[in-house]
PDB file of C-alpha atoms in Angstrom:
ATOM      1  CA  MET A 930     -22.386 -11.504 -11.511  1.00 37.00           C
ATOM      2  CA  LYS A 931     -20.487  -8.276 -10.874  1.00 37.00           C
ATOM      3  CA  ARG A 932     -19.810  -9.298  -7.293  1.00 38.00           C
ATOM      4  CA  LEU A 933     -18.399 -12.640  -8.357  1.00 38.00           C
ATOM      5  CA  LEU A 934     -16.055 -10.965 -10.830  1.00 35.00           C
ATOM      6  CA  LEU A 935     -14.773  -8.795  -8.020  1.00 36.00           C
ATOM      7  CA  LEU A 936     -14.057 -11.910  -6.020  1.00 37.00           C
ATOM      8  CA  LEU A 937     -12.161 -13.414  -8.905  1.00 35.00           C
ATOM      9  CA  LEU A 938      -9.767 -10.488  -8.786  1.00 32.00           C
ATOM     10  CA  VAL A 939      -8.984 -11.217  -5.133  1.00 33.00           C
ATOM     11  CA  LEU A 940      -8.972 -15.008  -5.146  1.00 33.00           C
ATOM     12  CA  VAL A 941      -6.971 -16.649  -2.382  1.00 33.00           C
ATOM     13  CA  VAL A 942      -4.666 -19.631  -2.532  1.00 34.00           C
ATOM     14  CA  SER A 943      -2.897 -21.836  -0.060  1.00 33.00           C
ATOM     15  CA  LEU A 944       0.668 -20.634  -0.490  1.00 35.00           C
ATOM     16  CA  SER A 945       3.070 -23.554  -0.452  1.00 37.00           C
ATOM     17  CA  ALA A 946       6.793 -23.388   0.263  1.00 38.00           C
ATOM     18  CA  CYS A 947       9.263 -24.775  -2.238  1.00 41.00           C
ATOM     19  CA  ASP A 948      12.526 -26.218  -0.954  1.00 45.00           C
ATOM     20  CA  ASN A 949      13.973 -26.932  -4.387  1.00 50.00           C
ATOM     21  CA  PRO A 950      16.091 -23.882  -5.386  1.00 47.00           C
ATOM     22  CA  THR A 951      16.232 -25.016  -9.016  1.00 48.00           C
ATOM     23  CA  LYS A 952      12.465 -25.141  -9.458  1.00 58.00           C
ATOM     24  CA  THR A 953      10.905 -22.142 -11.145  1.00 70.00           C
ATOM     25  CA  TYR A 954       8.150 -20.223  -9.389  1.00 75.00           C
ATOM     26  CA  ALA A 955       5.816 -17.381 -10.269  1.00 76.00           C
ATOM     27  CA  LEU A 956       5.949 -15.378  -7.071  1.00 78.00           C
ATOM     28  CA  LYS A 957       7.825 -15.153  -3.782  1.00 78.00           C
ATOM     29  CA  ILE A 958       6.342 -13.268  -0.824  1.00 77.00           C
ATOM     30  CA  ASP A 959       8.294 -13.006   2.428  1.00 76.00           C
ATOM     31  CA  GLY A 960      10.060 -16.263   1.576  1.00 76.00           C
ATOM     32  CA  THR A 961       6.812 -18.033   0.651  1.00 79.00           C
ATOM     33  CA  ILE A 962       6.798 -19.351  -2.909  1.00 81.00           C
ATOM     34  CA  VAL A 963       3.814 -19.538  -5.259  1.00 78.00           C
ATOM     35  CA  SER A 964       4.462 -22.081  -7.994  1.00 80.00           C
ATOM     36  CA  THR A 965       3.651 -21.522 -11.641  1.00 79.00           C
ATOM     37  CA  GLU A 966       1.613 -24.719 -11.480  1.00 81.00           C
ATOM     38  CA  ALA A 967      -0.675 -23.265  -8.809  1.00 80.00           C
ATOM     39  CA  ILE A 968      -1.352 -20.164 -10.876  1.00 77.00           C
ATOM     40  CA  ASP A 969      -1.842 -22.217 -14.041  1.00 78.00           C
ATOM     41  CA  ARG A 970      -4.489 -24.326 -12.293  1.00 80.00           C
ATOM     42  CA  ASP A 971      -6.428 -21.245 -11.236  1.00 77.00           C
ATOM     43  CA  LEU A 972      -6.177 -19.664 -14.681  1.00 76.00           C
ATOM     44  CA  GLN A 973      -7.456 -22.861 -16.270  1.00 77.00           C
ATOM     45  CA  SER A 974     -10.377 -22.824 -13.827  1.00 78.00           C
ATOM     46  CA  ILE A 975     -11.263 -19.331 -15.043  1.00 75.00           C
ATOM     47  CA  ILE A 976     -10.882 -20.202 -18.725  1.00 74.00           C
ATOM     48  CA  LYS A 977     -13.118 -23.258 -18.429  1.00 76.00           C
ATOM     49  CA  ASN A 978     -15.894 -21.271 -16.713  1.00 73.00           C
ATOM     50  CA  GLU A 979     -17.717 -19.986 -19.802  1.00 74.00           C
ATOM     51  CA  ASP A 980     -19.847 -17.286 -18.150  1.00 72.00           C
ATOM     52  CA  THR A 981     -16.909 -15.871 -16.224  1.00 72.00           C
ATOM     53  CA  ARG A 982     -14.598 -16.039 -19.242  1.00 69.00           C
ATOM     54  CA  LYS A 983     -17.091 -14.078 -21.343  1.00 72.00           C
ATOM     55  CA  ALA A 984     -17.487 -11.484 -18.595  1.00 69.00           C
ATOM     56  CA  ILE A 985     -13.719 -11.028 -18.276  1.00 68.00           C
ATOM     57  CA  ASP A 986     -13.415 -10.810 -22.067  1.00 67.00           C
ATOM     58  CA  GLY A 987     -15.903  -7.943 -21.897  1.00 65.00           C
ATOM     59  CA  GLN A 988     -13.791  -6.164 -19.306  1.00 61.00           C
ATOM     60  CA  LEU A 989     -10.653  -6.605 -21.436  1.00 59.00           C
ATOM     61  CA  VAL A 990     -12.210  -5.745 -24.787  1.00 57.00           C
ATOM     62  CA  GLN A 991      -9.935  -2.721 -25.329  1.00 59.00           C
ATOM     63  CA  SER A 992      -6.805  -4.798 -24.772  1.00 56.00           C
ATOM     64  CA  GLY A 993      -7.896  -7.699 -26.971  1.00 60.00           C
ATOM     65  CA  GLY A 994      -9.674 -10.036 -24.554  1.00 62.00           C
ATOM     66  CA  LEU A 995      -8.549 -12.720 -22.150  1.00 63.00           C
ATOM     67  CA  ARG A 996      -6.607 -14.751 -24.736  1.00 62.00           C
ATOM     68  CA  SER A 997      -4.866 -11.810 -26.426  1.00 60.00           C
ATOM     69  CA  GLY A 998      -1.390 -12.823 -25.275  1.00 59.00           C
ATOM     70  CA  GLY A 999      -0.904 -15.305 -28.122  1.00 61.00           C
ATOM     71  CA  PRO A1000      -1.046 -19.117 -28.240  1.00 57.00           C
ATOM     72  CA  ASN A1001      -1.507 -20.587 -24.745  1.00 59.00           C
ATOM     73  CA  THR A1002      -0.905 -17.127 -23.238  1.00 61.00           C
ATOM     74  CA  LEU A1003      -3.420 -14.930 -21.434  1.00 64.00           C
ATOM     75  CA  ASN A1004      -3.803 -11.167 -21.503  1.00 62.00           C
ATOM     76  CA  ALA A1005      -0.757  -9.694 -19.705  1.00 64.00           C
ATOM     77  CA  SER A1006      -2.738  -7.190 -17.630  1.00 63.00           C
ATOM     78  CA  TYR A1007      -5.090  -9.903 -16.405  1.00 66.00           C
ATOM     79  CA  SER A1008      -2.187 -12.214 -15.573  1.00 67.00           C
ATOM     80  CA  THR A1009      -0.708  -9.378 -13.507  1.00 73.00           C
ATOM     81  CA  THR A1010      -4.043  -9.025 -11.716  1.00 72.00           C
ATOM     82  CA  ILE A1011      -3.915 -12.707 -10.795  1.00 73.00           C
ATOM     83  CA  LEU A1012      -0.395 -12.338  -9.385  1.00 77.00           C
ATOM     84  CA  ASN A1013      -1.535  -9.309  -7.385  1.00 79.00           C
ATOM     85  CA  SER A1014      -4.391 -11.370  -6.003  1.00 78.00           C
ATOM     86  CA  TYR A1015      -1.907 -13.858  -4.555  1.00 78.00           C
ATOM     87  CA  ILE A1016      -0.050 -11.019  -2.851  1.00 83.00           C
ATOM     88  CA  ARG A1017      -3.316  -9.637  -1.492  1.00 82.00           C
ATOM     89  CA  SER A1018      -4.363 -13.011  -0.137  1.00 82.00           C
ATOM     90  CA  PHE A1019      -1.028 -13.462   1.587  1.00 84.00           C
ATOM     91  CA  LEU A1020      -1.376 -10.054   3.227  1.00 86.00           C
ATOM     92  CA  PHE A1021      -4.974 -10.800   4.287  1.00 87.00           C
ATOM     93  CA  GLU A1022      -3.919 -14.035   5.963  1.00 86.00           C
ATOM     94  CA  LYS A1023      -0.931 -12.354   7.619  1.00 86.00           C
ATOM     95  CA  LYS A1024      -3.101  -9.514   8.955  1.00 87.00           C
ATOM     96  CA  MET A1025      -5.650 -11.935  10.380  1.00 89.00           C
ATOM     97  CA  LYS A1026      -2.883 -13.754  12.260  1.00 88.00           C
ATOM     98  CA  GLN A1027      -1.552 -10.447  13.610  1.00 86.00           C
ATOM     99  CA  LEU A1028      -5.036  -9.537  14.879  1.00 85.00           C
ATOM    100  CA  GLY A1029      -5.733 -13.021  16.253  1.00 88.00           C
ATOM    101  CA  LEU A1030      -8.708 -13.486  13.929  1.00 89.00           C
ATOM    102  CA  LYS A1031      -9.911 -16.860  12.692  1.00 89.00           C
ATOM    103  CA  MET A1032     -12.201 -17.975   9.907  1.00 90.00           C
ATOM    104  CA  THR A1033     -14.872 -19.963  11.703  1.00 92.00           C
ATOM    105  CA  PRO A1034     -17.202 -22.431   9.935  1.00 93.00           C
ATOM    106  CA  GLU A1035     -20.111 -20.159  10.867  1.00 94.00           C
ATOM    107  CA  LYS A1036     -18.587 -17.089   9.193  1.00 93.00           C
ATOM    108  CA  ARG A1037     -17.662 -19.093   6.117  1.00 93.00           C
ATOM    109  CA  ALA A1038     -21.169 -20.528   5.852  1.00 95.00           C
ATOM    110  CA  ALA A1039     -22.664 -17.045   6.166  1.00 94.00           C
ATOM    111  CA  THR A1040     -20.409 -15.780   3.388  1.00 93.00           C
ATOM    112  CA  GLU A1041     -21.317 -18.639   1.067  1.00 93.00           C
ATOM    113  CA  HIS A1042     -25.010 -18.109   1.762  1.00 94.00           C
ATOM    114  CA  SER A1043     -24.620 -14.439   0.816  1.00 93.00           C
ATOM    115  CA  LEU A1044     -22.781 -15.310  -2.395  1.00 91.00           C
ATOM    116  CA  ARG A1045     -25.486 -17.768  -3.393  1.00 92.00           C
ATOM    117  CA  ALA A1046     -28.333 -15.342  -2.764  1.00 93.00           C
ATOM    118  CA  ASP A1047     -28.205 -14.373  -6.438  1.00 89.00           C
ATOM    119  CA  PRO A1048     -29.110 -17.454  -8.582  1.00 89.00           C
ATOM    120  CA  GLN A1049     -26.945 -16.291 -11.505  1.00 84.00           C
ATOM    121  CA  GLN A1050     -24.002 -15.760  -9.214  1.00 84.00           C
ATOM    122  CA  ALA A1051     -24.563 -19.133  -7.551  1.00 87.00           C
ATOM    123  CA  ALA A1052     -24.561 -20.835 -10.966  1.00 84.00           C
ATOM    124  CA  ALA A1053     -21.312 -19.101 -11.945  1.00 80.00           C
ATOM    125  CA  LEU A1054     -19.766 -20.145  -8.642  1.00 84.00           C
ATOM    126  CA  ASP A1055     -20.780 -23.772  -9.117  1.00 85.00           C
ATOM    127  CA  ALA A1056     -19.252 -23.793 -12.600  1.00 80.00           C
ATOM    128  CA  PHE A1057     -15.803 -23.647 -11.006  1.00 80.00           C
ATOM    129  CA  PRO A1058     -13.976 -26.744  -9.745  1.00 80.00           C
ATOM    130  CA  ALA A1059     -14.536 -27.316  -6.037  1.00 83.00           C
ATOM    131  CA  ASP A1060     -11.025 -26.282  -4.944  1.00 81.00           C
ATOM    132  CA  TYR A1061     -11.190 -22.997  -6.847  1.00 80.00           C
ATOM    133  CA  ARG A1062     -14.733 -22.325  -5.649  1.00 85.00           C
ATOM    134  CA  ASN A1063     -13.536 -22.800  -2.065  1.00 87.00           C
ATOM    135  CA  LYS A1064     -10.729 -20.309  -2.626  1.00 84.00           C
ATOM    136  CA  ILE A1065     -13.237 -17.679  -3.704  1.00 86.00           C
ATOM    137  CA  ILE A1066     -15.448 -18.312  -0.672  1.00 91.00           C
ATOM    138  CA  ASP A1067     -12.471 -18.323   1.707  1.00 89.00           C
ATOM    139  CA  GLN A1068     -11.122 -15.032   0.389  1.00 87.00           C
ATOM    140  CA  GLU A1069     -14.500 -13.334   0.593  1.00 90.00           C
ATOM    141  CA  THR A1070     -14.826 -14.615   4.165  1.00 92.00           C
ATOM    142  CA  ARG A1071     -11.429 -13.174   5.090  1.00 90.00           C
ATOM    143  CA  THR A1072     -12.396  -9.881   3.483  1.00 89.00           C
ATOM    144  CA  ASN A1073     -15.600  -9.716   5.538  1.00 89.00           C
ATOM    145  CA  ILE A1074     -13.776 -10.572   8.768  1.00 90.00           C
ATOM    146  CA  LEU A1075     -11.185  -7.850   8.213  1.00 88.00           C
ATOM    147  CA  LEU A1076     -13.858  -5.311   7.266  1.00 87.00           C
ATOM    148  CA  GLU A1077     -15.519  -5.954  10.625  1.00 85.00           C
ATOM    149  CA  THR A1078     -12.355  -4.729  12.374  1.00 82.00           C
ATOM    150  CA  ARG A1079     -12.398  -1.309  10.718  1.00 78.00           C
ATOM    151  CA  SER A1080     -12.122   1.584  13.138  1.00 75.00           C
ATOM    152  CA  THR A1081     -14.870   4.155  13.522  1.00 79.00           C
ATOM    153  CA  PRO A1082     -14.114   7.851  12.857  1.00 84.00           C
ATOM    154  CA  GLU A1083     -14.344   8.406  16.616  1.00 84.00           C
ATOM    155  CA  ALA A1084     -11.752   5.711  17.335  1.00 80.00           C
ATOM    156  CA  ILE A1085      -9.420   7.104  14.681  1.00 82.00           C
ATOM    157  CA  ARG A1086      -9.718  10.602  16.150  1.00 86.00           C
ATOM    158  CA  ALA A1087      -9.046   9.293  19.676  1.00 85.00           C
ATOM    159  CA  TYR A1088      -5.953   7.420  18.478  1.00 82.00           C
ATOM    160  CA  TYR A1089      -4.673  10.508  16.699  1.00 85.00           C
ATOM    161  CA  GLU A1090      -5.144  12.718  19.754  1.00 88.00           C
ATOM    162  CA  LYS A1091      -3.273  10.197  21.900  1.00 85.00           C
ATOM    163  CA  HIS A1092      -0.381   9.845  19.422  1.00 82.00           C
ATOM    164  CA  LYS A1093      -0.396  13.320  17.907  1.00 81.00           C
ATOM    165  CA  THR A1094       3.311  13.892  18.397  1.00 77.00           C
ATOM    166  CA  ASN A1095       4.013  10.920  16.103  1.00 78.00           C
ATOM    167  CA  TYR A1096       2.598  12.973  13.239  1.00 80.00           C
ATOM    168  CA  ASP A1097       4.293  16.308  13.984  1.00 83.00           C
ATOM    169  CA  GLN A1098       6.584  17.689  11.310  1.00 84.00           C
ATOM    170  CA  ALA A1099       8.982  20.613  11.209  1.00 83.00           C
ATOM    171  CA  CYS A1100       8.798  22.651   7.994  1.00 88.00           C
ATOM    172  CA  ILE A1101      12.156  24.335   7.588  1.00 90.00           C
ATOM    173  CA  ARG A1102      13.670  27.340   5.808  1.00 91.00           C
ATOM    174  CA  HIS A1103      17.357  28.046   5.951  1.00 91.00           C
ATOM    175  CA  ILE A1104      19.975  30.366   4.454  1.00 92.00           C
ATOM    176  CA  LEU A1105      23.431  28.926   3.921  1.00 89.00           C
ATOM    177  CA  VAL A1106      26.368  31.343   4.085  1.00 90.00           C
ATOM    178  CA  PRO A1107      30.151  30.797   4.238  1.00 90.00           C
ATOM    179  CA  SER A1108      31.038  32.858   7.323  1.00 91.00           C
ATOM    180  CA  GLN A1109      29.896  33.819  10.815  1.00 91.00           C
ATOM    181  CA  ASP A1110      29.994  37.533   9.943  1.00 92.00           C
ATOM    182  CA  MET A1111      27.790  37.074   6.888  1.00 92.00           C
ATOM    183  CA  ALA A1112      25.353  34.920   8.894  1.00 92.00           C
ATOM    184  CA  ALA A1113      25.050  37.711  11.503  1.00 93.00           C
ATOM    185  CA  ALA A1114      24.483  40.336   8.802  1.00 93.00           C
ATOM    186  CA  VAL A1115      21.803  38.270   7.049  1.00 94.00           C
ATOM    187  CA  ARG A1116      20.046  37.535  10.345  1.00 93.00           C
ATOM    188  CA  ALA A1117      20.020  41.223  11.234  1.00 94.00           C
ATOM    189  CA  ARG A1118      18.235  42.051   7.969  1.00 94.00           C
ATOM    190  CA  ILE A1119      15.450  39.567   8.749  1.00 94.00           C
ATOM    191  CA  VAL A1120      15.147  40.681  12.389  1.00 94.00           C
ATOM    192  CA  ASN A1121      14.771  44.243  11.097  1.00 95.00           C
ATOM    193  CA  GLY A1122      11.772  43.265   8.982  1.00 93.00           C
ATOM    194  CA  GLU A1123      12.986  41.950   5.612  1.00 94.00           C
ATOM    195  CA  ASP A1124      11.211  38.886   4.222  1.00 93.00           C
ATOM    196  CA  PHE A1125      13.090  35.644   4.959  1.00 93.00           C
ATOM    197  CA  ALA A1126      12.323  34.100   1.548  1.00 92.00           C
ATOM    198  CA  ALA A1127      13.404  37.220  -0.335  1.00 93.00           C
ATOM    199  CA  VAL A1128      16.689  37.399   1.573  1.00 93.00           C
ATOM    200  CA  ALA A1129      17.231  33.664   1.046  1.00 92.00           C
ATOM    201  CA  ASN A1130      16.736  34.049  -2.701  1.00 92.00           C
ATOM    202  CA  GLU A1131      19.115  36.997  -2.874  1.00 92.00           C
ATOM    203  CA  VAL A1132      21.854  35.162  -0.971  1.00 90.00           C
ATOM    204  CA  ALA A1133      21.333  31.999  -3.035  1.00 88.00           C
ATOM    205  CA  ASN A1134      21.612  33.961  -6.288  1.00 86.00           C
ATOM    206  CA  GLN A1135      24.813  35.622  -5.100  1.00 85.00           C
ATOM    207  CA  GLN A1136      26.359  32.211  -4.393  1.00 79.00           C
ATOM    208  CA  GLY A1137      24.988  30.440  -7.447  1.00 74.00           C
ATOM    209  CA  GLY A1138      22.569  28.357  -5.408  1.00 71.00           C
ATOM    210  CA  GLN A1139      18.917  27.466  -5.915  1.00 71.00           C
ATOM    211  CA  ALA A1140      16.564  30.388  -5.220  1.00 73.00           C
ATOM    212  CA  ASN A1141      13.597  28.678  -3.580  1.00 85.00           C
ATOM    213  CA  GLY A1142      13.045  30.932  -0.586  1.00 89.00           C
ATOM    214  CA  GLY A1143      15.284  28.726   1.561  1.00 89.00           C
ATOM    215  CA  GLU A1144      12.698  25.914   1.649  1.00 89.00           C
ATOM    216  CA  LEU A1145      14.058  22.579   2.871  1.00 86.00           C
ATOM    217  CA  GLY A1146      10.719  20.760   3.169  1.00 87.00           C
ATOM    218  CA  CYS A1147       9.017  19.167   6.179  1.00 87.00           C
ATOM    219  CA  TYR A1148      10.557  16.560   8.483  1.00 85.00           C
ATOM    220  CA  SER A1149       9.328  14.325  11.269  1.00 84.00           C
ATOM    221  CA  ASP A1150      11.541  13.992  14.332  1.00 81.00           C
ATOM    222  CA  ALA A1151      12.848  10.683  12.970  1.00 80.00           C
ATOM    223  CA  ASP A1152      13.597  12.340   9.617  1.00 84.00           C
ATOM    224  CA  LEU A1153      15.757  14.955  11.338  1.00 84.00           C
ATOM    225  CA  THR A1154      18.354  12.270  12.047  1.00 83.00           C
ATOM    226  CA  ARG A1155      19.234  12.405   8.338  1.00 83.00           C
ATOM    227  CA  LEU A1156      20.442  15.992   8.763  1.00 86.00           C
ATOM    228  CA  VAL A1157      23.802  16.972  10.233  1.00 89.00           C
ATOM    229  CA  LYS A1158      23.618  16.860  14.021  1.00 90.00           C
ATOM    230  CA  PRO A1159      24.170  20.574  14.901  1.00 90.00           C
ATOM    231  CA  PHE A1160      21.459  21.518  12.414  1.00 89.00           C
ATOM    232  CA  ALA A1161      19.014  18.863  13.720  1.00 89.00           C
ATOM    233  CA  ASP A1162      19.708  19.813  17.360  1.00 90.00           C
ATOM    234  CA  ALA A1163      19.029  23.488  16.618  1.00 90.00           C
ATOM    235  CA  LEU A1164      15.729  22.613  14.943  1.00 88.00           C
ATOM    236  CA  ARG A1165      14.550  20.489  17.861  1.00 87.00           C
ATOM    237  CA  SER A1166      15.092  23.350  20.304  1.00 88.00           C
ATOM    238  CA  LEU A1167      13.713  26.134  18.058  1.00 90.00           C
ATOM    239  CA  PRO A1168      10.138  27.340  18.738  1.00 90.00           C
ATOM    240  CA  VAL A1169       7.732  27.363  15.793  1.00 89.00           C
ATOM    241  CA  SER A1170       7.956  30.508  13.633  1.00 88.00           C
ATOM    242  CA  GLU A1171      11.097  31.698  15.414  1.00 91.00           C
ATOM    243  CA  LEU A1172      14.419  32.632  13.785  1.00 93.00           C
ATOM    244  CA  SER A1173      17.415  30.728  15.092  1.00 92.00           C
ATOM    245  CA  PRO A1174      20.843  32.188  15.828  1.00 92.00           C
ATOM    246  CA  PRO A1175      23.530  31.190  13.282  1.00 93.00           C
ATOM    247  CA  VAL A1176      24.293  27.451  13.374  1.00 92.00           C
ATOM    248  CA  LYS A1177      27.765  26.280  12.362  1.00 90.00           C
ATOM    249  CA  THR A1178      27.958  22.936  10.567  1.00 87.00           C
ATOM    250  CA  ASP A1179      30.393  21.065   8.347  1.00 82.00           C
TER     251      ASP A1179
END
């Protein structure tokens, strides 16, 4: 029964487009509309399945149960879960198309056989209307197909080694001063052995700035484009753990 409840939280639907701009809908994903009627049908399928309804009520006992939203209204957190399930199903289908994967009759049959291996679970499944039952089986099949594509730790490591530079970041400290002469004097102090962070804090305090050791955070190469160009260019050419010459910016 626990496995079936998990499936209910990731049920899949056939998302249908709506060309009528005046018609209300419950969800819109990448231009694809999920109607309120479609969600209502699935919620009614859950409510009418007594075993499943009781199990969900048990999960929602602290928030008042499945029907705690008032007359003809379901528990808000559970309704949100249903909406999230539509988003998840859309993403599953989209990912399968990207990977060129298909749900074959053989894979679907194997999934249904696995779901029915537990008699109690099979009975709960059969208590649903056929269209809703098929949605559960289809989503579980898609889940299994996508799980089969998971990379091994070895493959992940090999990909990382090949694309390591994509993950490099520059962690930056800087000291901002108003003149070339002051920049030269501050740099000389650090070259002569003073701690960069301590000097940065002292200069920041003198100018009413934030004393955080000069920390600017860490940036990927793409992130550096958000910084002023002379500053970004100096960072790209600066060896790790080296102190740059003064850089003039606006």
